[in-house]
C-alpha positions in Angstrom: 65.3 -85.5 74.5 63.2 -88.3 72.0 62.6 -91.6 74.5 61.3 -94.8 72.5 59.3 -96.6 74.8 58.2 -99.7 73.8 59.5 -99.7 70.5 57.9 -96.4 69.9 59.9 -92.8 69.1 58.1 -89.9 68.9 57.1 -88.7 65.6 58.0 -85.4 65.4 57.9 -82.7 62.3 60.9 -81.0 61.8 58.9 -77.7 62.2 58.3 -78.5 65.7 60.7 -75.9 68.9 61.3 -79.2 71.4 63.0 -76.7 74.0 66.2 -78.0 76.5 65.0 -80.4 79.3 61.6 -81.6 77.5 61.2 -85.2 77.9 58.9 -86.8 75.1 58.4 -90.5 75.2 57.2 -93.2 73.6 53.8 -92.8 71.6 53.1 -89.4 70.8 52.8 -87.2 67.7 53.0 -83.9 67.9 52.1 -81.2 64.4 53.4 -79.2 62.5 54.6 -76.0 64.1 54.0 -77.1 67.3 56.6 -76.1 70.7 57.0 -78.2 73.3 58.4 -75.7 76.2 61.4 -76.7 79.2 61.6 -79.2 81.1 57.5 -80.8 80.0 57.3 -84.1 79.9 54.6 -86.1 77.4 54.8 -89.9 78.3 53.2 -91.6 75.3 53.5 -95.2 77.5 50.0 -96.5 78.2 48.1 -95.3 75.2 48.8 -92.6 72.7 49.3 -88.5 73.0 48.4 -86.7 70.1 49.7 -83.0 69.6 48.0 -80.7 66.7 49.5 -78.2 64.7 50.4 -74.5 66.0 49.9 -75.9 69.7 52.0 -74.8 72.4 52.9 -76.5 75.9 54.3 -74.1 78.1 56.9 -75.1 80.7 57.1 -78.3 82.9 53.7 -79.2 81.9 52.6 -83.0 82.2 50.9 -84.5 79.9 50.2 -88.7 81.0 47.6 -91.2 80.2 45.4 -93.8 81.3 44.6 -97.1 80.2 42.3 -96.4 77.3 42.0 -93.2 77.9 45.1 -91.7 74.9 45.4 -87.4 75.4 44.2 -86.0 72.0 45.0 -82.2 72.2 43.6 -79.7 69.3 45.2 -77.3 66.8 45.5 -74.0 67.7 45.7 -74.7 71.5 47.4 -72.8 74.1 48.8 -75.4 77.5 49.7 -72.9 80.3 53.1 -73.4 82.8 52.7 -76.2 84.9 49.3 -78.0 82.9 48.5 -81.4 84.4 46.9 -83.0 81.7 46.1 -86.5 81.6 44.3 -88.7 79.4 41.7 -86.0 77.9 40.7 -84.7 75.1 41.0 -80.8 74.6 39.7 -79.3 71.3 41.0 -77.3 68.6 41.3 -73.0 69.9 40.7 -74.1 73.5 43.0 -72.6 76.5 44.1 -74.1 79.2 45.7 -71.5 81.8 49.0 -71.8 84.1 48.9 -74.4 86.9 44.9 -76.3 85.8 44.7 -79.9 86.1 42.7 -81.9 83.4 41.6 -85.5 84.9 41.0 -89.1 82.8 38.5 -89.1 80.5 37.0 -85.0 81.0 36.8 -83.1 77.4 37.0 -79.7 76.8 35.2 -78.6 74.1 36.8 -76.3 71.0 37.6 -72.7 72.3 36.7 -72.8 75.7 39.1 -71.7 78.3 40.4 -73.5 82.0 41.3 -70.8 84.6 43.9 -70.4 86.1 44.5 -73.1 88.9 41.1 -75.1 87.8 40.2 -78.5 88.4 38.6 -80.2 85.2 37.2 -83.9 87.4 37.4 -87.1 85.5 34.8 -87.6 82.9 33.4 -83.3 83.0 32.6 -81.8 79.4 33.5 -78.1 79.3 31.4 -77.2 76.1 32.4 -75.6 73.3 33.0 -71.5 74.0 32.5 -71.8 77.4 34.7 -70.7 80.5 35.6 -72.8 83.3 36.9 -72.3 86.8 37.8 -73.0 90.2 38.3 -76.4 91.9 36.3 -78.5 91.1 35.8 -76.3 87.9 32.1 -74.7 87.1 30.8 -72.9 84.0 30.9 -69.3 84.8 30.5 -67.7 81.4 30.9 -67.6 77.2 34.2 -66.8 75.8 34.1 -63.2 74.1 35.1 -62.2 70.8 37.9 -60.4 73.2 39.1 -63.4 74.1 39.3 -65.4 71.0 41.4 -62.6 69.9 43.9 -63.0 72.8 44.2 -66.5 72.4 44.9 -66.1 69.0 47.2 -63.4 69.6 49.4 -65.4 72.2 49.5 -68.7 69.8 50.9 -66.4 67.0 53.1 -65.1 70.1 54.4 -68.5 70.4 55.1 -69.6 66.9 57.1 -66.3 66.8 59.2 -66.9 70.0 59.8 -71.0 68.9 60.9 -70.2 65.4 63.3 -67.8 67.7 65.1 -70.0 69.7 65.2 -72.8 66.6 67.8 -69.8 65.3 69.2 -69.2 68.2 69.9 -73.4 69.2 71.5 -73.5 65.6 
């Protein structure tokens, strides 16, 4: 469901899949072939949310903001089920695993991986190509070629699933 807020309606390309129960509110822009799955909430009410191309935001994820802290998510990002993303930047190719929390002002570098249930603290930066896990999250290793291939395969699978869901919904 798309909801206008403070005169702003979400801007979503026709190629985007939005599953039933998802709520997209206010100043939100979503790029080509992205997918927003069941019961996600993207609340662009006090700043803006920008979601890149081919990014998938999985079931139950919440994306919100803080004053002066928009949420910018790059291209080809995977955000796992039930993640909480708050006023931060996630660069292209990153993977945020299930149940992870990314707090205000954090920055996740290109092709970084955030482990399941990890908490990225306010203002924390995870460098490009690193894996971070734990509470609070700490970098444990560098991303491998196997990791990159697995993330790319998952992203491609979500594009296929979104296309199937759109066909079955019509």
